Short mmCIF file of C-alpha atoms in Angstrom, two decimals:
data_model
loop_
_atom_site.label_atom_id
_atom_site.label_comp_id
_atom_site.label_asym_id
_atom_site.label_seq_id
_atom_site.Cartn_x
_atom_site.Cartn_y
_atom_site.Cartn_z
CA GLN A 1 38.02 -28.26 -147.91
CA ALA A 2 35.81 -30.89 -149.54
CA PHE A 3 33.10 -30.10 -146.96
CA PHE A 4 32.88 -26.44 -147.93
CA LEU A 5 33.06 -27.23 -151.65
CA HIS A 6 30.05 -29.48 -151.11
CA CYS A 7 28.12 -26.88 -149.15
CA ILE A 8 28.72 -23.88 -151.46
CA PRO A 9 26.72 -24.16 -154.71
CA PRO A 10 28.62 -23.80 -158.00
CA LEU A 11 28.70 -20.34 -159.56
CA ARG A 12 27.70 -19.78 -163.13
CA PRO A 13 30.41 -17.99 -165.15
CA ALA A 14 29.65 -14.46 -166.27
CA VAL A 15 29.20 -13.95 -170.02
CA MET A 16 31.14 -11.16 -171.79
CA PRO A 17 28.69 -8.89 -173.64
CA SER A 18 29.10 -8.94 -177.43
CA ASP A 19 29.03 -5.14 -177.65
CA GLY A 20 32.20 -4.83 -175.58
CA SER A 21 30.45 -3.05 -172.72
CA ALA A 22 31.68 -3.44 -169.16
CA LEU A 23 31.07 -6.73 -167.48
CA THR A 24 28.14 -6.55 -165.08
CA PRO A 25 27.10 -9.20 -162.55
CA SER A 26 24.48 -11.47 -164.00
CA ALA A 27 21.19 -11.77 -162.19
CA ASP A 28 21.38 -15.51 -162.67
CA ILE A 29 24.63 -15.80 -160.71
CA GLU A 30 24.00 -17.46 -157.36
CA THR A 31 25.80 -16.13 -154.34
CA PRO A 32 27.21 -18.40 -151.62
CA ARG A 33 25.11 -18.95 -148.54
CA GLU A 34 26.05 -16.85 -145.56
CA SER A 35 26.62 -19.80 -143.22
CA PRO A 36 26.72 -23.27 -144.75
CA LEU A 37 26.88 -24.82 -141.28
CA LEU A 38 23.32 -23.67 -140.68
CA ASP A 39 22.02 -25.25 -143.87
CA ASP A 40 20.21 -28.58 -143.58
CA GLN A 41 22.02 -29.98 -146.61
CA CYS A 42 25.38 -29.37 -144.91
CA ALA A 43 24.42 -30.87 -141.54
CA PRO A 44 26.33 -33.93 -140.33
CA ASN A 45 25.06 -37.37 -141.30
CA ASP A 46 22.12 -37.68 -138.92
CA GLY A 47 21.46 -41.30 -139.83
CA ARG A 48 25.02 -42.41 -139.10
CA GLN A 49 25.07 -40.68 -135.72
CA LYS A 50 21.70 -42.17 -134.84
CA LEU A 51 23.06 -45.61 -135.67
CA ILE A 52 26.03 -45.04 -133.36
CA PHE A 53 23.62 -43.96 -130.63
CA ILE A 54 21.57 -47.15 -131.09
CA ILE A 55 24.64 -49.41 -131.13
CA ILE A 56 26.01 -47.91 -127.90
CA ASN A 57 22.64 -48.38 -126.22
CA GLY A 58 22.42 -51.95 -127.45
CA ILE A 59 25.92 -53.07 -126.43
CA LEU A 60 26.11 -51.30 -123.06
CA GLY A 61 22.46 -52.00 -122.28
CA ALA A 62 23.12 -55.70 -122.78
CA GLY A 63 26.18 -55.34 -120.55
CA VAL A 64 24.08 -53.85 -117.76
CA LEU A 65 21.45 -56.61 -117.97
CA GLY A 66 24.14 -59.28 -118.18
CA SER A 67 25.88 -57.94 -115.08
CA TYR A 68 22.57 -58.10 -113.20
CA VAL A 69 21.98 -61.72 -114.20
CA ALA A 70 25.51 -62.71 -113.18
CA GLY A 71 25.16 -60.89 -109.86
CA PHE A 72 21.85 -62.54 -109.04
CA ILE A 73 23.44 -65.93 -109.70
CA MET A 74 26.62 -65.33 -107.71
CA ILE A 75 25.24 -63.48 -104.67
CA PRO A 76 23.88 -66.02 -102.17
CA ASP A 77 21.14 -63.68 -100.89
CA VAL A 78 20.19 -60.87 -103.26
CA THR A 79 18.23 -59.11 -100.51
CA LEU A 80 21.63 -58.07 -99.14
CA LEU A 81 21.74 -55.52 -101.95
CA TRP A 82 19.09 -53.55 -100.05
CA GLY A 83 21.23 -53.27 -96.93
CA ASN A 84 19.16 -52.24 -93.90
CA ILE A 85 16.61 -50.19 -95.83
CA SER A 86 13.20 -49.95 -94.15
CA ASP A 87 10.10 -51.47 -95.72
CA ALA A 88 8.50 -48.07 -96.30
CA MET A 89 11.58 -46.69 -98.01
CA MET A 90 11.92 -49.84 -100.08
CA TYR A 91 8.44 -49.31 -101.55
CA VAL A 92 9.35 -45.73 -102.45
CA TYR A 93 12.59 -46.91 -103.99
CA ILE A 94 10.85 -49.62 -106.02
CA VAL A 95 8.40 -47.07 -107.43
CA SER A 96 11.35 -44.90 -108.40
CA ILE A 97 13.05 -47.87 -110.08
CA LEU A 98 9.91 -48.67 -112.05
CA GLY A 99 9.65 -45.05 -113.16
CA ALA A 100 13.25 -45.10 -114.41
CA THR A 101 12.70 -48.49 -116.07
CA VAL A 102 9.83 -47.02 -118.09
CA GLY A 103 11.30 -43.54 -118.44
CA TYR A 104 14.57 -44.37 -120.13
CA PRO A 105 13.00 -46.39 -122.98
CA LEU A 106 10.58 -43.50 -123.55
CA ALA A 107 13.56 -41.15 -123.85
CA PHE A 108 15.48 -43.55 -126.06
CA PHE A 109 12.65 -44.10 -128.54
CA GLY A 110 11.82 -40.40 -128.47
CA VAL A 111 15.32 -39.69 -129.75
CA VAL A 112 15.47 -42.55 -132.24
CA MET A 113 12.00 -42.06 -133.71
CA GLY A 114 12.28 -38.28 -133.88
CA GLY A 115 13.57 -36.17 -136.72
CA PRO A 116 17.00 -34.56 -137.12
CA LEU A 117 18.28 -33.11 -133.86
CA LYS A 118 18.57 -29.34 -133.65
CA TRP A 119 19.11 -27.13 -130.63
CA ARG A 120 16.10 -25.02 -129.72
CA PRO A 121 16.22 -21.35 -130.74
CA GLY A 122 18.06 -19.31 -128.15
CA PHE A 123 20.17 -22.25 -126.91
CA ARG A 124 23.69 -21.52 -128.07
CA CYS A 125 25.94 -24.57 -128.02
CA GLN A 126 28.85 -25.48 -130.26
CA ILE A 127 28.59 -29.19 -129.40
CA ASP A 128 26.73 -31.37 -131.87
CA PRO A 129 23.42 -32.60 -130.36
CA TRP A 130 24.17 -36.24 -131.13
CA MET A 131 27.59 -35.93 -129.50
CA TRP A 132 25.96 -34.47 -126.38
CA LEU A 133 23.36 -37.24 -126.06
CA THR A 134 25.72 -40.07 -126.96
CA THR A 135 28.32 -38.92 -124.43
CA GLY A 136 25.71 -38.82 -121.68
CA VAL A 137 24.36 -42.26 -122.55
CA PHE A 138 27.84 -43.78 -122.79
CA LEU A 139 28.77 -42.47 -119.33
CA PHE A 140 25.42 -43.54 -117.87
CA LEU A 141 25.45 -47.11 -119.17
CA SER A 142 29.19 -47.82 -118.86
CA CYS A 143 29.17 -46.82 -115.19
CA SER A 144 25.97 -48.80 -114.66
CA CYS A 145 27.80 -51.89 -115.93
CA LEU A 146 30.22 -51.60 -112.99
CA TRP A 147 27.70 -51.42 -110.15
CA MET A 148 26.63 -55.06 -109.86
CA PRO A 149 30.13 -56.58 -110.29
CA LEU A 150 31.41 -54.31 -107.50
CA CYS A 151 28.51 -55.31 -105.25
CA THR A 152 29.16 -58.94 -106.07
CA ALA A 153 32.77 -58.52 -104.97
CA VAL A 154 31.47 -57.32 -101.60
CA LEU A 155 28.67 -59.87 -101.09
CA ALA A 156 29.97 -63.07 -102.73
CA PRO A 157 30.64 -65.69 -101.62
CA GLU A 158 29.57 -63.93 -98.41
CA LYS A 159 29.35 -60.34 -97.35
CA SER A 160 32.61 -58.91 -96.12
CA ALA A 161 33.30 -55.62 -94.36
CA ALA A 162 36.89 -55.76 -95.57
CA SER A 163 35.74 -56.11 -99.18
CA TYR A 164 33.33 -53.23 -98.73
CA ASN A 165 36.10 -50.96 -97.46
CA ARG A 166 38.14 -51.95 -100.50
CA TYR A 167 35.42 -51.23 -103.07
CA ALA A 168 33.31 -48.55 -101.38
CA HIS A 169 34.86 -45.64 -103.27
CA ALA A 170 34.62 -47.47 -106.59
CA ILE A 171 30.94 -48.16 -105.99
CA SER A 172 30.28 -44.50 -105.18
CA LEU A 173 32.18 -43.31 -108.25
CA ALA A 174 30.30 -45.73 -110.51
CA LEU A 175 26.92 -44.56 -109.19
CA PHE A 176 27.87 -40.90 -109.40
CA GLY A 177 29.15 -41.39 -112.94
CA ALA A 178 25.92 -43.10 -113.98
CA GLY A 179 23.87 -40.28 -112.48
CA THR A 180 25.99 -37.62 -114.16
CA GLY A 181 25.65 -39.32 -117.53
CA ALA A 182 21.88 -39.59 -117.13
CA ALA A 183 21.74 -35.89 -116.21
CA ILE A 184 23.75 -34.93 -119.30
CA PHE A 185 21.39 -36.94 -121.46
CA ALA A 186 18.27 -35.44 -119.85
CA SER A 187 19.54 -31.87 -120.09
CA GLY A 188 20.18 -32.38 -123.79
CA LEU A 189 16.57 -33.42 -124.38
CA TRP A 190 15.28 -30.25 -122.72
CA ALA A 191 17.47 -28.17 -125.04
CA LEU A 192 16.14 -29.97 -128.14
CA ASP A 193 12.75 -30.01 -129.84
CA MET A 194 11.82 -33.25 -128.11
CA GLY A 195 8.51 -34.73 -126.93
CA MET A 196 7.50 -34.17 -123.33
CA ALA A 197 7.32 -37.92 -122.61
CA ALA A 198 10.96 -38.34 -123.58
CA ARG A 199 12.01 -35.36 -121.47
CA ILE A 200 10.13 -36.51 -118.39
CA GLY A 201 11.37 -40.09 -118.77
CA ALA A 202 15.00 -38.99 -119.02
CA THR A 203 14.61 -36.56 -116.12
CA TRP A 204 13.06 -39.22 -113.89
CA THR A 205 15.93 -41.57 -114.72
CA ALA A 206 18.51 -38.92 -113.89
CA LEU A 207 16.87 -37.99 -110.59
CA HIS A 208 16.59 -41.64 -109.59
CA CYS A 209 20.27 -42.24 -110.34
CA LEU A 210 21.52 -39.11 -108.57
CA LEU A 211 19.21 -39.02 -105.54
CA GLY A 212 18.31 -42.67 -105.12
CA ASP A 213 21.28 -44.69 -106.34
CA ALA A 214 24.18 -42.31 -105.72
CA THR A 215 22.92 -40.65 -102.52
CA LEU A 216 20.49 -42.80 -100.51
CA TRP A 217 21.29 -46.38 -101.48
CA PRO A 218 25.01 -46.33 -100.46
CA VAL A 219 24.01 -45.37 -96.91
CA TYR A 220 21.66 -48.34 -96.51
CA PHE A 221 24.03 -50.72 -98.27
CA ALA A 222 26.99 -49.76 -96.09
CA ALA A 223 24.92 -50.13 -92.92
CA GLY A 224 23.77 -53.58 -93.98
CA VAL A 225 27.27 -54.81 -94.83
CA LEU A 226 29.00 -53.37 -91.78
CA GLU A 227 26.42 -54.34 -89.15
#
């Protein structure tokens, strides 16, 4: 109730004419807006939602980097993470990783440095844009935090086929979840008035996670562990 009282401007009271004539609507009386939800003044607190978006990126991003550092320390031979991937495919994969490493920060800063988020004309969605992007990022980064610890459980202190069979499904789910979250985030940028660099960066990240990490990498990793 307080929300609508804030959005609808106050009405000026009509004045009774001194001659006793019938009361007529005053031209100065303001009428309520047709849809306060479409008014910029009634939009949700963009700054607060942006802060939540930044905090989630900071905390979970640090978790991803920390899991990588811990994995590199605990795994005796980090090249085991590549499984039996060929040299040619490894170069392609590294290029894809570099593209995602550059692409996601471009998308992140495109969102943070941009103006208030609004869906593009013609895109009908009842979900708040910040909710859409934050949900995708949370799923992407939280699942990414699980990948290295699960690989470490398979490869440390030494690689184990039994450990792989125990954690294989969890690894696949974590990678698929990260790819799905990245895809949600990227799709949101295409539906918003966002710069092309941010859109391409997020799309590259999503494609790398879905095609590279969730589809190709598990095949090479499994072959390397089980050989």
